[in-house]
Short mmCIF file of C-alpha atoms in Angstrom, two decimals:
data_model
loop_
_atom_site.label_atom_id
_atom_site.label_comp_id
_atom_site.label_asym_id
_atom_site.label_seq_id
_atom_site.Cartn_x
_atom_site.Cartn_y
_atom_site.Cartn_z
CA MET A 1 0.00 0.00 0.00
CA THR A 2 1.33 3.40 -0.99
CA ARG A 3 1.67 5.80 1.92
CA THR A 4 1.65 9.56 1.84
CA LEU A 5 4.68 11.57 2.97
CA PRO A 6 3.04 12.57 6.29
CA GLU A 7 2.19 8.90 6.93
CA LEU A 8 5.79 7.86 6.23
CA GLN A 9 7.12 10.63 8.46
CA ALA A 10 4.85 9.54 11.30
CA ALA A 11 5.88 5.91 10.83
CA PHE A 12 9.58 6.80 10.91
CA ALA A 13 9.12 8.99 14.01
CA SER A 14 7.41 6.10 15.77
CA ALA A 15 10.15 3.70 14.68
CA LEU A 16 12.88 6.01 15.96
CA LEU A 17 11.22 6.37 19.35
CA ARG A 18 10.90 2.59 19.62
CA GLY A 19 14.31 1.82 18.17
CA ASP A 20 13.07 -0.82 15.73
CA ALA A 21 11.96 -1.00 12.09
CA ARG A 22 8.38 -2.15 12.58
CA GLY A 23 6.14 -0.39 10.09
CA VAL A 24 9.00 1.02 7.98
CA ALA A 25 11.18 -1.96 7.07
CA ASP A 26 9.64 -2.14 3.59
CA VAL A 27 10.84 1.37 2.66
CA ILE A 28 14.36 1.26 4.17
CA LEU A 29 17.37 0.54 1.97
CA GLY A 30 19.78 -1.23 4.26
CA ASP A 31 22.89 -0.66 2.10
CA GLY A 32 24.63 -3.59 3.75
CA LEU A 33 22.64 -3.34 6.99
CA THR A 34 19.29 -4.73 7.98
CA PRO A 35 16.44 -2.22 8.26
CA GLY A 36 16.48 -2.74 12.03
CA ALA A 37 20.18 -1.96 12.26
CA ARG A 38 19.72 1.13 10.12
CA VAL A 39 16.94 2.40 12.37
CA GLN A 40 19.08 1.64 15.44
CA ILE A 41 21.79 3.97 14.15
CA TYR A 42 19.34 6.83 13.83
CA TRP A 43 17.72 5.94 17.17
CA ASN A 44 21.09 6.29 18.90
CA HIS A 45 21.72 9.62 17.20
CA VAL A 46 18.26 11.02 18.02
CA PHE A 47 18.36 10.05 21.67
CA SER A 48 21.96 11.17 22.25
CA THR A 49 21.28 14.52 20.55
CA LEU A 50 18.09 15.22 22.50
CA THR A 51 19.70 14.13 25.77
CA ASP A 52 22.56 16.55 25.09
CA VAL A 53 20.02 19.31 24.39
CA LEU A 54 18.28 18.67 27.72
CA GLU A 55 21.58 18.52 29.60
CA THR A 56 22.63 21.83 28.06
CA THR A 57 19.34 23.48 29.02
CA PHE A 58 19.12 21.94 32.51
CA PRO A 59 22.75 21.65 33.70
CA VAL A 60 21.92 22.29 37.36
CA VAL A 61 19.25 19.58 37.38
CA CYS A 62 21.80 17.25 35.80
CA ARG A 63 24.39 18.08 38.43
CA LEU A 64 21.94 17.63 41.29
CA VAL A 65 20.97 14.09 40.22
CA ASP A 66 24.21 13.07 38.39
CA ARG A 67 24.52 12.38 34.67
CA ARG A 68 23.53 8.70 34.78
CA PHE A 69 20.20 9.42 36.45
CA PHE A 70 19.66 12.45 34.23
CA GLY A 71 20.24 10.28 31.17
CA PHE A 72 17.66 7.81 32.46
CA ALA A 73 15.10 10.59 33.03
CA ALA A 74 15.89 12.16 29.65
CA ASP A 75 15.34 8.83 27.90
CA ARG A 76 11.88 8.49 29.46
CA TYR A 77 11.08 12.11 28.64
CA VAL A 78 12.13 11.86 24.99
CA ARG A 79 10.01 8.75 24.50
CA SER A 80 6.89 10.42 25.89
CA HIS A 81 7.56 14.00 24.74
CA PRO A 82 9.32 13.98 21.36
CA PRO A 83 10.10 17.31 19.71
CA THR A 84 7.25 19.01 17.88
CA GLY A 85 9.29 21.72 16.18
CA PRO A 86 12.59 22.11 14.29
CA CYS A 87 14.39 24.41 16.77
CA LEU A 88 16.24 22.39 19.39
CA PHE A 89 16.54 25.34 21.80
CA GLU A 90 12.73 25.20 22.08
CA TYR A 91 12.83 21.57 23.23
CA GLY A 92 12.29 20.88 26.92
CA GLU A 93 9.56 23.34 27.89
CA THR A 94 7.52 20.52 29.45
CA PHE A 95 10.53 18.89 31.14
CA PRO A 96 9.91 20.61 34.51
CA GLY A 97 6.36 19.24 34.59
CA PHE A 98 7.67 15.82 33.66
CA ILE A 99 10.18 15.96 36.52
CA ALA A 100 7.40 16.96 38.92
CA SER A 101 5.40 13.84 38.06
CA PHE A 102 8.33 11.42 37.54
CA PRO A 103 8.21 8.96 40.48
CA PRO A 104 12.00 8.44 40.74
CA CYS A 105 12.35 12.20 41.41
CA ALA A 106 9.86 12.19 44.29
CA GLY A 107 12.68 12.36 46.82
CA HIS A 108 13.82 15.71 45.42
CA PRO A 109 10.74 17.95 45.71
CA TYR A 110 12.69 21.10 44.76
CA LEU A 111 14.00 19.59 41.50
CA ALA A 112 11.05 20.55 39.28
CA ASP A 113 11.29 24.18 40.41
CA VAL A 114 15.01 24.21 39.63
CA ALA A 115 14.08 22.95 36.16
CA ARG A 116 11.48 25.73 35.84
CA LEU A 117 14.14 28.28 36.68
CA GLU A 118 16.55 26.84 34.13
CA TRP A 119 13.85 26.84 31.46
CA ALA A 120 13.11 30.50 32.25
CA VAL A 121 16.82 31.27 31.80
CA ASN A 122 16.83 29.41 28.47
CA ALA A 123 13.67 31.17 27.28
CA ALA A 124 15.09 34.57 28.25
CA ALA A 125 18.30 33.91 26.32
CA HIS A 126 16.37 33.19 23.12
CA ALA A 127 13.53 35.72 23.42
CA GLU A 128 13.09 38.32 20.71
CA ASP A 129 14.37 41.85 21.22
CA ARG A 130 11.99 44.74 21.82
CA THR A 131 12.72 48.45 22.06
CA PRO A 132 11.88 49.91 25.50
CA LEU A 133 9.03 52.38 25.60
CA ALA A 134 9.75 56.07 26.15
CA PRO A 135 8.17 57.61 29.30
CA ALA A 136 6.27 60.07 27.11
CA ALA A 137 4.06 57.21 25.91
CA LEU A 138 2.33 57.16 29.30
CA GLU A 139 2.05 60.92 29.69
CA ALA A 140 -0.57 61.16 26.95
CA VAL A 141 -2.97 58.76 28.73
CA ALA A 142 -6.00 60.45 30.28
CA PRO A 143 -6.23 59.81 34.05
CA GLU A 144 -9.68 58.23 33.70
CA ASP A 145 -8.23 55.66 31.27
CA ALA A 146 -5.23 54.66 33.38
CA GLY A 147 -6.94 51.62 34.87
CA ARG A 148 -7.61 50.23 31.38
CA LEU A 149 -3.99 50.37 30.27
CA VAL A 150 -2.46 47.10 29.13
CA LEU A 151 1.31 47.32 29.48
CA ARG A 152 3.42 44.96 27.39
CA LEU A 153 6.62 43.92 29.10
CA GLU A 154 9.97 42.83 27.69
CA PRO A 155 9.52 39.34 26.09
CA SER A 156 12.46 37.78 27.91
CA ALA A 157 10.99 38.51 31.35
CA SER A 158 9.22 35.87 33.43
CA TRP A 159 8.37 35.47 37.09
CA LEU A 160 8.81 32.41 39.25
CA ARG A 161 7.52 31.80 42.76
CA SER A 162 8.79 28.82 44.73
CA PRO A 163 8.88 27.65 48.34
CA TRP A 164 12.54 26.70 47.80
CA PRO A 165 15.66 28.97 47.71
CA LEU A 166 16.08 28.44 43.97
CA ASP A 167 18.52 31.26 43.35
CA ARG A 168 20.89 29.90 46.00
CA ILE A 169 20.58 26.35 44.64
CA TRP A 170 21.29 27.62 41.12
CA ARG A 171 24.32 29.69 42.13
CA ALA A 172 25.77 26.91 44.28
CA ASN A 173 25.77 24.63 41.25
CA GLN A 174 27.52 26.87 38.73
CA PRO A 175 30.93 25.80 37.38
CA ASP A 176 32.72 28.59 39.26
CA ALA A 177 30.89 28.08 42.56
CA ASP A 178 32.61 27.17 45.81
CA PRO A 179 32.61 23.35 45.82
CA ASP A 180 32.17 23.36 49.59
CA ALA A 181 29.16 25.69 49.54
CA THR A 182 25.93 24.36 50.99
CA VAL A 183 22.33 25.50 50.66
CA ASP A 184 19.82 25.35 53.48
CA LEU A 185 16.63 24.11 51.80
CA ALA A 186 14.65 25.45 54.74
CA ALA A 187 15.96 28.98 54.16
CA GLY A 188 12.65 30.08 52.63
CA GLY A 189 11.08 30.59 49.24
CA VAL A 190 11.65 33.13 46.51
CA THR A 191 9.77 35.41 44.14
CA LEU A 192 12.13 35.85 41.22
CA GLU A 193 12.21 37.86 38.03
CA ILE A 194 14.28 36.35 35.22
CA ARG A 195 15.15 38.45 32.15
CA ARG A 196 17.83 39.24 29.60
CA GLY A 197 19.61 42.54 30.10
CA PRO A 198 20.90 45.09 27.58
CA ASP A 199 24.25 43.24 27.48
CA ASP A 200 22.40 40.00 26.57
CA ALA A 201 23.28 38.44 29.93
CA VAL A 202 20.38 36.67 31.62
CA THR A 203 19.85 37.75 35.20
CA MET A 204 17.59 36.71 38.04
CA ARG A 205 16.72 38.78 41.05
CA PRO A 206 14.29 38.58 43.94
CA LEU A 207 11.35 40.97 43.98
CA ALA A 208 9.28 42.20 46.90
CA THR A 209 5.93 40.41 47.03
CA GLY A 210 3.90 43.43 45.89
CA GLU A 211 6.15 44.23 42.95
CA PHE A 212 6.29 40.56 42.00
CA ALA A 213 2.49 40.26 41.97
CA PHE A 214 2.18 43.51 40.00
CA ARG A 215 4.68 42.58 37.30
CA ALA A 216 3.46 39.00 37.01
CA ALA A 217 -0.10 40.23 36.49
CA LEU A 218 1.03 42.66 33.81
CA GLY A 219 3.02 39.90 32.15
CA ALA A 220 -0.15 37.81 32.02
CA GLY A 221 -2.02 40.57 30.20
CA ALA A 222 -3.89 42.14 33.11
CA THR A 223 -4.88 45.78 32.92
CA LEU A 224 -3.01 48.28 35.05
CA GLY A 225 -5.97 48.48 37.42
CA VAL A 226 -6.09 44.73 37.98
CA ALA A 227 -2.29 44.49 38.30
CA ALA A 228 -2.24 47.33 40.83
CA ASP A 229 -4.90 45.52 42.89
CA ALA A 230 -2.76 42.36 42.77
CA GLY A 231 0.25 44.30 44.04
CA THR A 232 -1.74 45.85 46.87
CA ALA A 233 -3.30 42.53 47.83
CA ALA A 234 0.17 41.01 48.13
CA ASP A 235 1.58 44.01 50.00
CA PRO A 236 -0.68 46.77 51.41
CA GLY A 237 2.30 49.12 51.17
CA PHE A 238 2.71 48.59 47.42
CA ASP A 239 3.65 51.90 45.72
CA LEU A 240 2.13 52.02 42.22
CA PRO A 241 3.87 55.22 40.97
CA ALA A 242 7.24 53.87 42.10
CA ALA A 243 6.50 50.51 40.42
CA LEU A 244 5.67 52.24 37.13
CA ARG A 245 8.83 54.33 37.29
CA ALA A 246 10.87 51.18 37.88
CA LEU A 247 9.38 49.53 34.78
CA LEU A 248 10.47 52.51 32.68
CA ASP A 249 13.88 52.91 34.32
CA GLU A 250 14.67 49.22 33.85
CA GLY A 251 13.57 49.18 30.19
CA LEU A 252 10.93 46.54 30.90
CA LEU A 253 8.02 48.41 29.35
CA THR A 254 7.85 47.86 25.58
CA GLY A 255 4.25 48.67 24.59
CA VAL A 256 0.96 50.09 25.76
CA ALA A 257 -2.65 49.77 24.69
CA LEU A 258 -6.13 50.46 26.08
CA ALA A 259 -8.36 47.52 26.93
CA PRO A 260 -12.03 47.79 25.91
CA THR A 261 -14.16 49.13 28.73
CA SER A 262 -16.03 45.84 29.01
CA SER A 263 -12.83 43.88 29.65
CA ALA A 264 -10.97 46.34 31.85
CA ASP A 265 -11.73 44.44 35.03
CA VAL A 266 -11.12 40.94 33.68
CA GLN A 267 -8.61 39.01 35.73
CA ALA A 268 -5.66 37.70 33.75
CA THR A 269 -4.31 34.20 34.14
CA PRO A 270 -1.12 34.53 36.19
CA ALA A 271 2.08 34.57 34.11
CA THR A 272 4.11 33.33 37.02
CA GLN A 273 5.49 29.84 37.19
CA GLU A 274 4.23 28.45 40.45
CA GLY A 275 6.52 25.97 42.07
CA GLY A 276 5.76 22.94 44.11
CA SER A 277 4.87 22.83 47.76
CA ARG A 278 7.04 21.51 50.53
#
């Protein structure tokens, strides 16, 4: 039976994930090898390449569990979550969720949040560039419309809340870190902002709870009014004018629009990555 190109591609993808030639043996030219041996060569290449991609994106996770265990987890992940796009730097977005539900990782409850942090760093490094907005863009907004403003933030920025000291774990596992350094896992959680700076270096820094809630709400598409309420709910002392000035001073604000009146009070889905519980 003649198969279409998409059917053949799907059959080959399935064969590579299994590591055998079932379903494709009839269309493989062995050139001195059996179809199964030919598929095995490509299977080895695919899995080694994707494992290397994951190890490059999640080096701290790899170091925390050692390379042998990481390779085992990566193998299971690749089999259940093969790539869906051509860009390898985009592969691994669902790896933190996989780690969170992977039974062998149950003894390391902070591991999935470390993976979320590393994915945020990876995403920031590859995010598109945007020109920061000039302060004058806000000066033209009528006071009665301020609550309906939708502020677009720098694409590389993301916000991560975790009950674990992720920034300390991350720094303690960098190549240049003190090998004798230890991290107290009971030191408390973090509310982090991860972004790429003007020099293209990716940074992470802790934010106060009010500012974190405010920026995360804006990042999720909330109006200024809703985001301001989120900041105040998290910290009654939240200073909205100061928070707006900080967005401009830090070059985080890249666009502005007015939400329709009917949607001005709609709550946005949080843009934060919420980590696991203790």
